[in-house]
C-alpha atoms as an extended CHARMM CRD file, in Angstrom:
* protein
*
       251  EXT
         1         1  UNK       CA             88.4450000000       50.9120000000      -76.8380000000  PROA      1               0.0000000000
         2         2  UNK       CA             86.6460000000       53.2360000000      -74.3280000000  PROA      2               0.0000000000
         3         3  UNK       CA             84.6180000000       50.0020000000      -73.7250000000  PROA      3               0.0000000000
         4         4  UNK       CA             87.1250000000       48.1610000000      -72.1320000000  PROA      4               0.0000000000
         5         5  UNK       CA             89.6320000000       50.3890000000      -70.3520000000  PROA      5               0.0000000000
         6         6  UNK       CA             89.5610000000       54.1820000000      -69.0870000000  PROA      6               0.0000000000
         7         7  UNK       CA             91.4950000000       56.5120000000      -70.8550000000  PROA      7               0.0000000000
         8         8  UNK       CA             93.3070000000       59.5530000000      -68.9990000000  PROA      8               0.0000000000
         9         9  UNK       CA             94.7000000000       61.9730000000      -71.6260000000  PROA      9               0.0000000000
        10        10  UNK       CA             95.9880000000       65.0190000000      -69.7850000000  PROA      10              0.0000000000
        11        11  UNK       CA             97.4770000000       67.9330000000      -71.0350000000  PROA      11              0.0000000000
        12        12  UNK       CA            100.8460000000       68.3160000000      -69.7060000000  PROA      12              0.0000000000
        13        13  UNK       CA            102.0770000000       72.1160000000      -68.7330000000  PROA      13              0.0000000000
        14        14  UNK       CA            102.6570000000       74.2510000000      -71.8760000000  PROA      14              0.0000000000
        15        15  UNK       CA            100.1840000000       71.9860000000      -73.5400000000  PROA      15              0.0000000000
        16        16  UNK       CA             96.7310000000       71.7070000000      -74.5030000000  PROA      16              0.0000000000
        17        17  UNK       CA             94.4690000000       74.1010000000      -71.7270000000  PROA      17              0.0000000000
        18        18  UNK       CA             96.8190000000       72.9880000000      -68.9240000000  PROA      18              0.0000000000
        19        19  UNK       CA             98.0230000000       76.5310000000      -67.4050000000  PROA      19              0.0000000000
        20        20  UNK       CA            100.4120000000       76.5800000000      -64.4060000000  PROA      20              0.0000000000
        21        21  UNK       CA            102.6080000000       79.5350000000      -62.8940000000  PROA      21              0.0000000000
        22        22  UNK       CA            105.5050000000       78.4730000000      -65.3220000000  PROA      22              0.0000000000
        23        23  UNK       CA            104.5270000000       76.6520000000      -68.3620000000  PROA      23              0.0000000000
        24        24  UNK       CA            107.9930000000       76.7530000000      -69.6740000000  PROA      24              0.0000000000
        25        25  UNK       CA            109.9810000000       74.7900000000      -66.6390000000  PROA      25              0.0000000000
        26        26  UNK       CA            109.5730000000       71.2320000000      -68.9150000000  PROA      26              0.0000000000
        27        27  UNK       CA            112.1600000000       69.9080000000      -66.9570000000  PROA      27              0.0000000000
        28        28  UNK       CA            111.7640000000       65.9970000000      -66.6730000000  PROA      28              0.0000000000
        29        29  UNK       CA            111.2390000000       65.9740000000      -62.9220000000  PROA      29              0.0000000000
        30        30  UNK       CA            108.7580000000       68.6820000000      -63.2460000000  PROA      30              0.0000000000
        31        31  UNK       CA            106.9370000000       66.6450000000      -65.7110000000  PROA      31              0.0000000000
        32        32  UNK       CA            107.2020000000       63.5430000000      -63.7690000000  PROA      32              0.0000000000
        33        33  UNK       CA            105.6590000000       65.3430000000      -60.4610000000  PROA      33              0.0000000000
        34        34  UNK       CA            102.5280000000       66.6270000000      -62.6090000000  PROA      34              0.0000000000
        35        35  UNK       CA            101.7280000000       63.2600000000      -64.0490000000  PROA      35              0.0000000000
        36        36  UNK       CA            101.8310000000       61.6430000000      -60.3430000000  PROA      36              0.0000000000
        37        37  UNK       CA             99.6420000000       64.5840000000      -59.0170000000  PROA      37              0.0000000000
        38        38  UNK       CA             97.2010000000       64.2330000000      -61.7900000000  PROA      38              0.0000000000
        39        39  UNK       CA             97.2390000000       60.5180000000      -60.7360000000  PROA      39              0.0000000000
        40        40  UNK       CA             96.7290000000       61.0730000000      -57.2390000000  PROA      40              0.0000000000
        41        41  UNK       CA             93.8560000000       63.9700000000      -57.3890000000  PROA      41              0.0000000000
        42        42  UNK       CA             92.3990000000       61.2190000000      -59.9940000000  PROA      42              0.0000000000
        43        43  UNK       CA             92.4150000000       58.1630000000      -57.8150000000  PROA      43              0.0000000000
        44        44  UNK       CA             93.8160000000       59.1960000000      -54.0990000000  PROA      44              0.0000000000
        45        45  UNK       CA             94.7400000000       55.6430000000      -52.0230000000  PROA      45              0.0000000000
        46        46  UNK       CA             92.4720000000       53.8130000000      -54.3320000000  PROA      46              0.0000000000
        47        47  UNK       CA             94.5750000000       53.5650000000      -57.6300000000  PROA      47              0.0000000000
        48        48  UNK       CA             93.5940000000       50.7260000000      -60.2540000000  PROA      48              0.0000000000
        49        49  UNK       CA             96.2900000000       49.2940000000      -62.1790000000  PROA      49              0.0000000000
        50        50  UNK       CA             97.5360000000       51.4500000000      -64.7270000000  PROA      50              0.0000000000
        51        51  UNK       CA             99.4800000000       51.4030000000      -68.1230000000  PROA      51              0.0000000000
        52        52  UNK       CA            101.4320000000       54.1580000000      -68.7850000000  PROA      52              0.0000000000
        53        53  UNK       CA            101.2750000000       55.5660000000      -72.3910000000  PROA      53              0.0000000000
        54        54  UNK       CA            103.3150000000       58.5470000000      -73.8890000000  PROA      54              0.0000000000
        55        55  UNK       CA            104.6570000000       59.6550000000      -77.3810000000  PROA      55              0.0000000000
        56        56  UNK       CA            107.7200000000       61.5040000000      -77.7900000000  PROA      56              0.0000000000
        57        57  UNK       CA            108.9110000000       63.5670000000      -75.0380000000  PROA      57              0.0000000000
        58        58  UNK       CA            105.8110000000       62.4110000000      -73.0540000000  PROA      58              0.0000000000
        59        59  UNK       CA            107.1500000000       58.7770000000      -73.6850000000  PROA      59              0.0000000000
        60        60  UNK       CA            109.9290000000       59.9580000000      -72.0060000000  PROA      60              0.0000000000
        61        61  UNK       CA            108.2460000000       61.7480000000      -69.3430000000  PROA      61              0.0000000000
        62        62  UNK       CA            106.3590000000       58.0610000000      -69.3970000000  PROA      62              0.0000000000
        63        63  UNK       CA            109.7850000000       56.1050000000      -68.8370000000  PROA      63              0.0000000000
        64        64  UNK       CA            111.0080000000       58.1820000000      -65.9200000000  PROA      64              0.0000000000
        65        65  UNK       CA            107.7170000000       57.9720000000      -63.8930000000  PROA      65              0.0000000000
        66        66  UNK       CA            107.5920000000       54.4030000000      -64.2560000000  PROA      66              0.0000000000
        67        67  UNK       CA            111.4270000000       54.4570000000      -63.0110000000  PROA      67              0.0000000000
        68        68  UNK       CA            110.9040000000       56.0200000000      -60.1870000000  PROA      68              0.0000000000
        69        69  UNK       CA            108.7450000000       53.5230000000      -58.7600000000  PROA      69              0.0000000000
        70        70  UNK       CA            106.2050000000       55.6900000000      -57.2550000000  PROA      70              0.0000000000
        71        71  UNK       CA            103.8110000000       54.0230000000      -59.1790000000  PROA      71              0.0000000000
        72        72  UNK       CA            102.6040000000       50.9490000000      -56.8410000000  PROA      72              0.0000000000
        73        73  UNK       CA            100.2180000000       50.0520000000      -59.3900000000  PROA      73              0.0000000000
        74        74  UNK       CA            101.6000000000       49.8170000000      -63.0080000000  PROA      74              0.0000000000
        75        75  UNK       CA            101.5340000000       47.1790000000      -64.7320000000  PROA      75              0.0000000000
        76        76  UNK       CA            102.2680000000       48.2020000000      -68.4230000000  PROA      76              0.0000000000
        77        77  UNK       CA            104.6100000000       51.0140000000      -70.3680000000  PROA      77              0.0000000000
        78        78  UNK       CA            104.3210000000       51.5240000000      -73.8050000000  PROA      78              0.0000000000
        79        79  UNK       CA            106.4530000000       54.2280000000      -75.5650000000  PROA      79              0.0000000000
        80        80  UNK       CA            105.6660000000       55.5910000000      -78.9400000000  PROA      80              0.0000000000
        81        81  UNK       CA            108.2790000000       56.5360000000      -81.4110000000  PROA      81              0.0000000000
        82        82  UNK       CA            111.2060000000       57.3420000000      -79.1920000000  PROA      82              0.0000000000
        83        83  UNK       CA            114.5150000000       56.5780000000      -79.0080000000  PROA      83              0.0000000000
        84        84  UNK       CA            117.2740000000       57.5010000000      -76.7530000000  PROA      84              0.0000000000
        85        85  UNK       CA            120.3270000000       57.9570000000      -79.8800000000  PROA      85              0.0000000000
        86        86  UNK       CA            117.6850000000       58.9890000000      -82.3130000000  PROA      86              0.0000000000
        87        87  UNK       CA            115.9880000000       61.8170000000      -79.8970000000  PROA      87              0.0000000000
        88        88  UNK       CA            119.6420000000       63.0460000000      -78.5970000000  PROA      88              0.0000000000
        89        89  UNK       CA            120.7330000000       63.2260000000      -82.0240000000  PROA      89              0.0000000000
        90        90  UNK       CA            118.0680000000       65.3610000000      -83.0410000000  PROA      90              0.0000000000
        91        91  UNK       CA            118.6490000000       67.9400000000      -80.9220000000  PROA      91              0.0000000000
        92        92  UNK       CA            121.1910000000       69.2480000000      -82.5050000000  PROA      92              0.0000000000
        93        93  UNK       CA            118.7880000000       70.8450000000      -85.3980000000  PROA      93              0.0000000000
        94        94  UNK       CA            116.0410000000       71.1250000000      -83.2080000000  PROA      94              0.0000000000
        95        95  UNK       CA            116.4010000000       75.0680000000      -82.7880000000  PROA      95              0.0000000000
        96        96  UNK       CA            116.9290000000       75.5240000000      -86.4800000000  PROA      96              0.0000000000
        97        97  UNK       CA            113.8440000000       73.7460000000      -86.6950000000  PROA      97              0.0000000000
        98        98  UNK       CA            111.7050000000       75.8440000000      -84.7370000000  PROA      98              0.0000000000
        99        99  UNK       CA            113.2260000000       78.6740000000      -86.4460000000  PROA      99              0.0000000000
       100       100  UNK       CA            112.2180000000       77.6220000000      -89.7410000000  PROA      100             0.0000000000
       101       101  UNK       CA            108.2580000000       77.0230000000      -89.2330000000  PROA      101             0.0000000000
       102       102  UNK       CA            105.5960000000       79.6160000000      -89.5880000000  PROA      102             0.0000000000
       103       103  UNK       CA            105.5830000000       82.1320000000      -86.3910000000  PROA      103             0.0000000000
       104       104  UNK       CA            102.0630000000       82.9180000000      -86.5460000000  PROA      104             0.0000000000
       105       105  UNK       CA             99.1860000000       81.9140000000      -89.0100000000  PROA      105             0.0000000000
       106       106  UNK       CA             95.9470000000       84.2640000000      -90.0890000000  PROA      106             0.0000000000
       107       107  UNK       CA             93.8190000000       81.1240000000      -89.1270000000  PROA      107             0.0000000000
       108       108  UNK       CA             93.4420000000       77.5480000000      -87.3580000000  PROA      108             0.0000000000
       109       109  UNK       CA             92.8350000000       76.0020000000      -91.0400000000  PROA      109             0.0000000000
       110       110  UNK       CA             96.0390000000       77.3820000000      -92.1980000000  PROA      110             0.0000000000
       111       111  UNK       CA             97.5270000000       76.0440000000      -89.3900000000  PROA      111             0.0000000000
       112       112  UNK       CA             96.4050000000       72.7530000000      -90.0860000000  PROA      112             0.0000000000
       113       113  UNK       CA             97.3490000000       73.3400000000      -93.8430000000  PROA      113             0.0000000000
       114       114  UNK       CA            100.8740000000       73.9590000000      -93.0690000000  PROA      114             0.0000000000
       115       115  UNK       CA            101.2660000000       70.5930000000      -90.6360000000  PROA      115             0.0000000000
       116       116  UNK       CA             99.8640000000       67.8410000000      -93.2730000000  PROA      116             0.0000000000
       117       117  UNK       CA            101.8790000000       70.1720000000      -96.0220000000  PROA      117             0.0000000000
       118       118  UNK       CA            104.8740000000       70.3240000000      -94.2400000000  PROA      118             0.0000000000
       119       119  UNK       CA            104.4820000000       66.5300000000      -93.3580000000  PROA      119             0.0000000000
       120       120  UNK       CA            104.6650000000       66.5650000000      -89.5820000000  PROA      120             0.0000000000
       121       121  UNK       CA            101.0560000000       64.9390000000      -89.3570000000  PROA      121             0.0000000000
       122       122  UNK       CA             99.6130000000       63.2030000000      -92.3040000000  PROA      122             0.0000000000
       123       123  UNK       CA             95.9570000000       62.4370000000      -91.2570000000  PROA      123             0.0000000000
       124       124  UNK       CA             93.7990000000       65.5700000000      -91.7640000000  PROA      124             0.0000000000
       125       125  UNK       CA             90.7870000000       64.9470000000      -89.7820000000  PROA      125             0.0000000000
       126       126  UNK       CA             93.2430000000       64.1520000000      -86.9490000000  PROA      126             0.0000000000
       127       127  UNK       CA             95.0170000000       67.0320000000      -87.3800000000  PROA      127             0.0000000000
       128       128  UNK       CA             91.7100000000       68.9420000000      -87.4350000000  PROA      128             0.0000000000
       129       129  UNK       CA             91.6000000000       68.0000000000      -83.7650000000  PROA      129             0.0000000000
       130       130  UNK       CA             95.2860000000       68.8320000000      -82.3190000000  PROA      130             0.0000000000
       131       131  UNK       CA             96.3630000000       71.2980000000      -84.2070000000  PROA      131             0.0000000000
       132       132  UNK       CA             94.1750000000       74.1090000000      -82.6880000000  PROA      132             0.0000000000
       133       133  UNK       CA             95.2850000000       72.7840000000      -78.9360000000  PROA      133             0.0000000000
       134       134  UNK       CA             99.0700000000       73.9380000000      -80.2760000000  PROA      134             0.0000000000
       135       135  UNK       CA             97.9370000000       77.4390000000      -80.8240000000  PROA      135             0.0000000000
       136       136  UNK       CA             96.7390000000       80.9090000000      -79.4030000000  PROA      136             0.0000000000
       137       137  UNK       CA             95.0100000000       83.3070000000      -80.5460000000  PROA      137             0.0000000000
       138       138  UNK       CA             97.4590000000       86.9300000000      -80.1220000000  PROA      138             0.0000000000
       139       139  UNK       CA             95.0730000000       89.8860000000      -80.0930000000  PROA      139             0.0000000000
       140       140  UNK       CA             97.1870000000       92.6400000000      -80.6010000000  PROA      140             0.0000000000
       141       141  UNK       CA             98.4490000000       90.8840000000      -83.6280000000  PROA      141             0.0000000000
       142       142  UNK       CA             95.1770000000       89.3040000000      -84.7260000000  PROA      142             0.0000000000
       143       143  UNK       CA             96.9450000000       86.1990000000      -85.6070000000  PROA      143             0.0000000000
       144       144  UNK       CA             97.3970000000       82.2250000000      -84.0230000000  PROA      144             0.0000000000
       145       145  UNK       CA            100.7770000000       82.0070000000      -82.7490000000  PROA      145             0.0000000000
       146       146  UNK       CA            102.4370000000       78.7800000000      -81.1010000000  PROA      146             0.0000000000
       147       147  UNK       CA            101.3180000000       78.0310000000      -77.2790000000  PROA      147             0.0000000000
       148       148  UNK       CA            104.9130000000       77.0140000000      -75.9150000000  PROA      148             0.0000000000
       149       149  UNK       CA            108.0530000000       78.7290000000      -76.8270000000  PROA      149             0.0000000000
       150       150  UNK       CA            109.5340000000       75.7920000000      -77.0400000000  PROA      150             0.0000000000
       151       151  UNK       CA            112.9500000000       77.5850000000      -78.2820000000  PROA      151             0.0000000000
       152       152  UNK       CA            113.0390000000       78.6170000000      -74.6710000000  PROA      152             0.0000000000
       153       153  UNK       CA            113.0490000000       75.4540000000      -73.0140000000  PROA      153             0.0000000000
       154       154  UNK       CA            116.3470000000       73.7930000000      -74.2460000000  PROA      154             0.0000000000
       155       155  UNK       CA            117.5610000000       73.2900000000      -71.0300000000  PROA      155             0.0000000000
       156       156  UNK       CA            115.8280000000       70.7570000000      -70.7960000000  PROA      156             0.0000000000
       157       157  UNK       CA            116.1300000000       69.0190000000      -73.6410000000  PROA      157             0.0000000000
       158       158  UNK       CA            118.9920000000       66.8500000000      -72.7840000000  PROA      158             0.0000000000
       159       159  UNK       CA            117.2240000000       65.8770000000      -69.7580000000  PROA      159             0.0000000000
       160       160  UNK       CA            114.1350000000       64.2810000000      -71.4620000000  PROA      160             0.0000000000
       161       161  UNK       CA            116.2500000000       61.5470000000      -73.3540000000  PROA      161             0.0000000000
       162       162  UNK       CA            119.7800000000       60.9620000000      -71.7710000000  PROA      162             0.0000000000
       163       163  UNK       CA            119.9750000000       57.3280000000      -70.0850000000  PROA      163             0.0000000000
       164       164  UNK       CA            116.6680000000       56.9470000000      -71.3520000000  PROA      164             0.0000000000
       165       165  UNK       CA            117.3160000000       53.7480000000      -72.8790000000  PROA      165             0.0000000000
       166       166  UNK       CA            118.8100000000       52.1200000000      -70.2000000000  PROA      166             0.0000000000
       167       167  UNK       CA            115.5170000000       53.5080000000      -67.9970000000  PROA      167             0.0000000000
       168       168  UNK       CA            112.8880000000       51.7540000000      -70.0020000000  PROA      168             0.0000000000
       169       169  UNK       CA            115.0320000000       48.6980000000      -70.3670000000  PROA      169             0.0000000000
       170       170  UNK       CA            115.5290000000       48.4340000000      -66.4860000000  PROA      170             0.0000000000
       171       171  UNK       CA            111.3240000000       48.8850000000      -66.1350000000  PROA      171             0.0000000000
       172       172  UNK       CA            110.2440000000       45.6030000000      -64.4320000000  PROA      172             0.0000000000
       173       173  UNK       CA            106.4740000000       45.6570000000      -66.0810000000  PROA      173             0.0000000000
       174       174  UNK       CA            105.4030000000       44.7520000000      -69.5960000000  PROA      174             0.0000000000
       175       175  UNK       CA            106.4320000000       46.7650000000      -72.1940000000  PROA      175             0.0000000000
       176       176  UNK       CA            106.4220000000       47.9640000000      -75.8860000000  PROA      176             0.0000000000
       177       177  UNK       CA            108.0300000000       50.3170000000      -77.8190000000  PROA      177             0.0000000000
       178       178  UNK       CA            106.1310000000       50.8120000000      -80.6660000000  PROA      178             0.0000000000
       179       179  UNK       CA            107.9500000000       52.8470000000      -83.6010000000  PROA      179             0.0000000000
       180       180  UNK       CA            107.5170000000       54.1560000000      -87.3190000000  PROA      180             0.0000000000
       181       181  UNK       CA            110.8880000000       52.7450000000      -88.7290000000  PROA      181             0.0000000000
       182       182  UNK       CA            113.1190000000       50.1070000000      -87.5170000000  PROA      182             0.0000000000
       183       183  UNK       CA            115.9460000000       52.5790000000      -87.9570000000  PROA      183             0.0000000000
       184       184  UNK       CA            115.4190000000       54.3530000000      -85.1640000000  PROA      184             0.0000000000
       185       185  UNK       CA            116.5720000000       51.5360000000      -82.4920000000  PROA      185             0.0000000000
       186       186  UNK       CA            119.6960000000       52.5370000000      -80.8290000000  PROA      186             0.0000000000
       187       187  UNK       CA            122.7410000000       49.9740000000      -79.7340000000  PROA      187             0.0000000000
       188       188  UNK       CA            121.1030000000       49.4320000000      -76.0930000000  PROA      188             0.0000000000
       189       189  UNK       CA            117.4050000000       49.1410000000      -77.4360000000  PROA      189             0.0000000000
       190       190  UNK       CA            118.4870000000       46.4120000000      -80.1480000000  PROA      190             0.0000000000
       191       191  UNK       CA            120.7780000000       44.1910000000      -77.8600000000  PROA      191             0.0000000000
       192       192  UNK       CA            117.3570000000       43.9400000000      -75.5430000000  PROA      192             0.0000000000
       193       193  UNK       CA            114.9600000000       43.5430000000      -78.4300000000  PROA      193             0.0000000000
       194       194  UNK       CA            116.9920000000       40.6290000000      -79.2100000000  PROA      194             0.0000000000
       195       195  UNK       CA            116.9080000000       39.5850000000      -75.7980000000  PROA      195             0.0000000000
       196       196  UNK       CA            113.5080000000       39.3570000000      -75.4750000000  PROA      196             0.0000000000
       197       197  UNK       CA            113.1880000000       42.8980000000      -72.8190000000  PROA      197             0.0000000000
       198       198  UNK       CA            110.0440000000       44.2700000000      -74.4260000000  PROA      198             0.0000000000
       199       199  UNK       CA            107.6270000000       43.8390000000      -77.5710000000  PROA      199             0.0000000000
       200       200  UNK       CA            108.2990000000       46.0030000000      -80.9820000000  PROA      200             0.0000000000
       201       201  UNK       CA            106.0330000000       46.8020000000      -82.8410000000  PROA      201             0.0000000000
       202       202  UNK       CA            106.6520000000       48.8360000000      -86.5430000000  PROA      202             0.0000000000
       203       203  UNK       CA            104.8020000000       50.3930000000      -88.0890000000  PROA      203             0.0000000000
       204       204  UNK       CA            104.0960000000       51.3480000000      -91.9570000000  PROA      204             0.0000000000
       205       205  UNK       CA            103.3730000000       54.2220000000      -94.3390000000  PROA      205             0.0000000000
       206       206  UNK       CA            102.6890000000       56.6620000000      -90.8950000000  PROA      206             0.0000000000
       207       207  UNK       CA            104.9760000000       59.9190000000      -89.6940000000  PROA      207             0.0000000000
       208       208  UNK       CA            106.6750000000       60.3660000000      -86.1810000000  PROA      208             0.0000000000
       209       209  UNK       CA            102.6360000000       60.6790000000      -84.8450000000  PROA      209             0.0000000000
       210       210  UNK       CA            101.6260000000       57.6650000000      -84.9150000000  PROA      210             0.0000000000
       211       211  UNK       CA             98.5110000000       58.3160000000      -82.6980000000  PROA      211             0.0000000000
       212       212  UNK       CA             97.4700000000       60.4870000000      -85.3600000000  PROA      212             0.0000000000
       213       213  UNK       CA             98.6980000000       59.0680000000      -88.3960000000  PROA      213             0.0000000000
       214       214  UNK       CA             97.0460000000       55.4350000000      -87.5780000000  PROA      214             0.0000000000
       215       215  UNK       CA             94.9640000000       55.9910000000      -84.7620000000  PROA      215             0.0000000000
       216       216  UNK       CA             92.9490000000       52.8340000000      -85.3960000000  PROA      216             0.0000000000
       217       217  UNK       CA             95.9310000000       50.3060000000      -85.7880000000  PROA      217             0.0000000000
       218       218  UNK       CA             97.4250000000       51.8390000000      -82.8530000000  PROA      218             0.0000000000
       219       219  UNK       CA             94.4380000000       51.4050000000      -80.9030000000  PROA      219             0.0000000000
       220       220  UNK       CA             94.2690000000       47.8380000000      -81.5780000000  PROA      220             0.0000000000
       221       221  UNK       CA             98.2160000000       47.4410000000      -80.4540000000  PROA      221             0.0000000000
       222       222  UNK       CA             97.3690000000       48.8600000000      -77.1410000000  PROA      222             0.0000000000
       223       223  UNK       CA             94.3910000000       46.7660000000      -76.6530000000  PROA      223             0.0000000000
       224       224  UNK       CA             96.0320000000       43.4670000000      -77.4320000000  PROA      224             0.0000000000
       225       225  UNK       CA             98.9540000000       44.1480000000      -75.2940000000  PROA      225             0.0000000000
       226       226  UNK       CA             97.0620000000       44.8810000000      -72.7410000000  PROA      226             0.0000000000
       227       227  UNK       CA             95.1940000000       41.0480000000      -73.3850000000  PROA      227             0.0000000000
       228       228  UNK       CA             98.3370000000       39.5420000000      -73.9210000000  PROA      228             0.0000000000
       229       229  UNK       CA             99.7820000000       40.6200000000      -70.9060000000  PROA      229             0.0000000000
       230       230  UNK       CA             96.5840000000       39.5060000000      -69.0050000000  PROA      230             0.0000000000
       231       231  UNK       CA             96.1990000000       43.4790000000      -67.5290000000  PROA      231             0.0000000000
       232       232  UNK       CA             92.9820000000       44.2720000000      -65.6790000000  PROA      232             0.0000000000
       233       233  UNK       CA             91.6130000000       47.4610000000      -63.0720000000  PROA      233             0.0000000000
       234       234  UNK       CA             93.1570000000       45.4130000000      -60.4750000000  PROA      234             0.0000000000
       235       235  UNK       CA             96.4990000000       44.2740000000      -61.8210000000  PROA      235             0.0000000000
       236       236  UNK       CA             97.7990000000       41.6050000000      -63.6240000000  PROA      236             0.0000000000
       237       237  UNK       CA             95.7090000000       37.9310000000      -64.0560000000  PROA      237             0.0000000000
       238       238  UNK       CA             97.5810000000       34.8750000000      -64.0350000000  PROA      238             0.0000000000
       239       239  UNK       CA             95.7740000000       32.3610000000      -66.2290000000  PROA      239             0.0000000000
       240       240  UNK       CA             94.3490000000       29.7950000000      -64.4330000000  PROA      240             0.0000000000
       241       241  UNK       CA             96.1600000000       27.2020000000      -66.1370000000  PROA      241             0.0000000000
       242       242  UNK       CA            100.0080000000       29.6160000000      -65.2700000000  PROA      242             0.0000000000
       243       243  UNK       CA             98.3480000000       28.8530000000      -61.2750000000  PROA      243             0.0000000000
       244       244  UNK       CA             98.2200000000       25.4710000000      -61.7090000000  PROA      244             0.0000000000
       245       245  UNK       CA            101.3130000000       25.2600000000      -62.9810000000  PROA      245             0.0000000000
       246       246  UNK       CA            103.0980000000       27.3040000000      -60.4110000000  PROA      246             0.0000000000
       247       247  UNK       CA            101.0910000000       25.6270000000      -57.4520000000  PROA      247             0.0000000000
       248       248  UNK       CA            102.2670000000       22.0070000000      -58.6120000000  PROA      248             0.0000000000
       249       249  UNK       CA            104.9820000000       21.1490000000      -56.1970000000  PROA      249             0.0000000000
       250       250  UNK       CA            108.7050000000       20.3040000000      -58.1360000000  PROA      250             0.0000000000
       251       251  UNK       CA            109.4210000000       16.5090000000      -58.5350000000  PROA      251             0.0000000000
């Protein structure tokens, strides 16, 4: 893959090494403002076309940058495992949730233990990688405690999801929503599946992350979607035979 496109993974605020003067304002615009700065400090005036790629919240955070339209260049979204009913819906137990998991662990491994146990990831060398970007070490304690406090940014939570369906529906590039279960589709998502809006693409036998789950399959998704919908640095190529067929004048 790294062959054939650049990737740009950056860690969003209360993420990863990312450190800002308030890592727990998630709010959607906030999110939305880092990913265009990132862009512009990466590319200034000189942007290549770009596909924007997010899982989860950060497909949502994905779907709202591409609706606000600040993005001259895109020419691709693709949205991994989220759904506007499903997410809301969710919501509702996500502070039990976070209540209910480990508050610290004696070590990264046991970390790691506890996330392919507990069934939120289910590929272990993957999970070898993120989990220790979720973590901190706490000195006084002597023990790895969660990065974000995520309990304490539920105002927010509404915000990442609400008319989010509607949002990546209304997106006038290419896109695919690429899920673990069928299921998950909401009333607005299946009326413009059937319509033809955007690709779907399910996937088998993998947990809500996909990217770490199947890395490999995924990787393949992203690259023919990007060939299918003729995507290169500088935009979108129309076939030559599409030009000749647009350039022949109407009988």
């Amino acid at each position: 893959m790294k062959h054939k496109v650049r990737v740009v993974a950056m860690d969003l605020r209360g993420h990863g090494d990312s450190e800002t003067s308030n890592d727990v304002d998630l709010s959607i615009e906030t999110l939305s403002n880092d990913v265009f700065n990132v862009i512009d400090e990466l590319y200034g005036s000189s942007t290549p076309a770009l596909v924007l790629v997010g899982h989860s919240m950060g497909g949502a955070v994905a779907v709202h940058c591409a609706a606000k339209k600040r993005l001259h260049t895109l020419t691709g979204l693709i949205v991994l495992d989220v759904v506007e009913g499903t997410a809301l819906a969710s919501l509702a137990f996500m502070q039990s949730f976070l209540s209910s998991r480990p508050s610290s662990f004696p070590s990264v491994e046991k970390a790691i233990e506890w996330s392919v146990k507990g069934g939120s990831l289910r590929n272990i060398d993957s999970a070898r990688v993120s989990v220790a970007s979720t973590l901190k070490y706490n000195e006084q304690k002597q023990c790895y405690t969660w990065l974000t406090p995520l309990e304490k940014t539920e105002t927010h939570w509404q915000g990442w999801y609400k008319g989010l369906s509607d949002l990546f529906l209304s997106s006038p590039v290419p896109k695919i929503l690429i899920l673990a279960g069928t299921e998950r589709l909401d009333r607005a998502l299946t009326i413009g599946q059937m319509q033809g809006k955007f690709q779907m693409v399910v996937l088998r036998n993998t947990g809500h992350a996909i990217q770490e789950d199947v890395p490999d399959e995924l990787a393949k998704i992203v690259l023919n979607f990007i060939e299918r919908n003729c995507i290169t640095a500088s935009g979108v190529k129309i076939p030559a035979v599409l030009r000749a067929a647009q350039l022949r004048p109407q009988e």
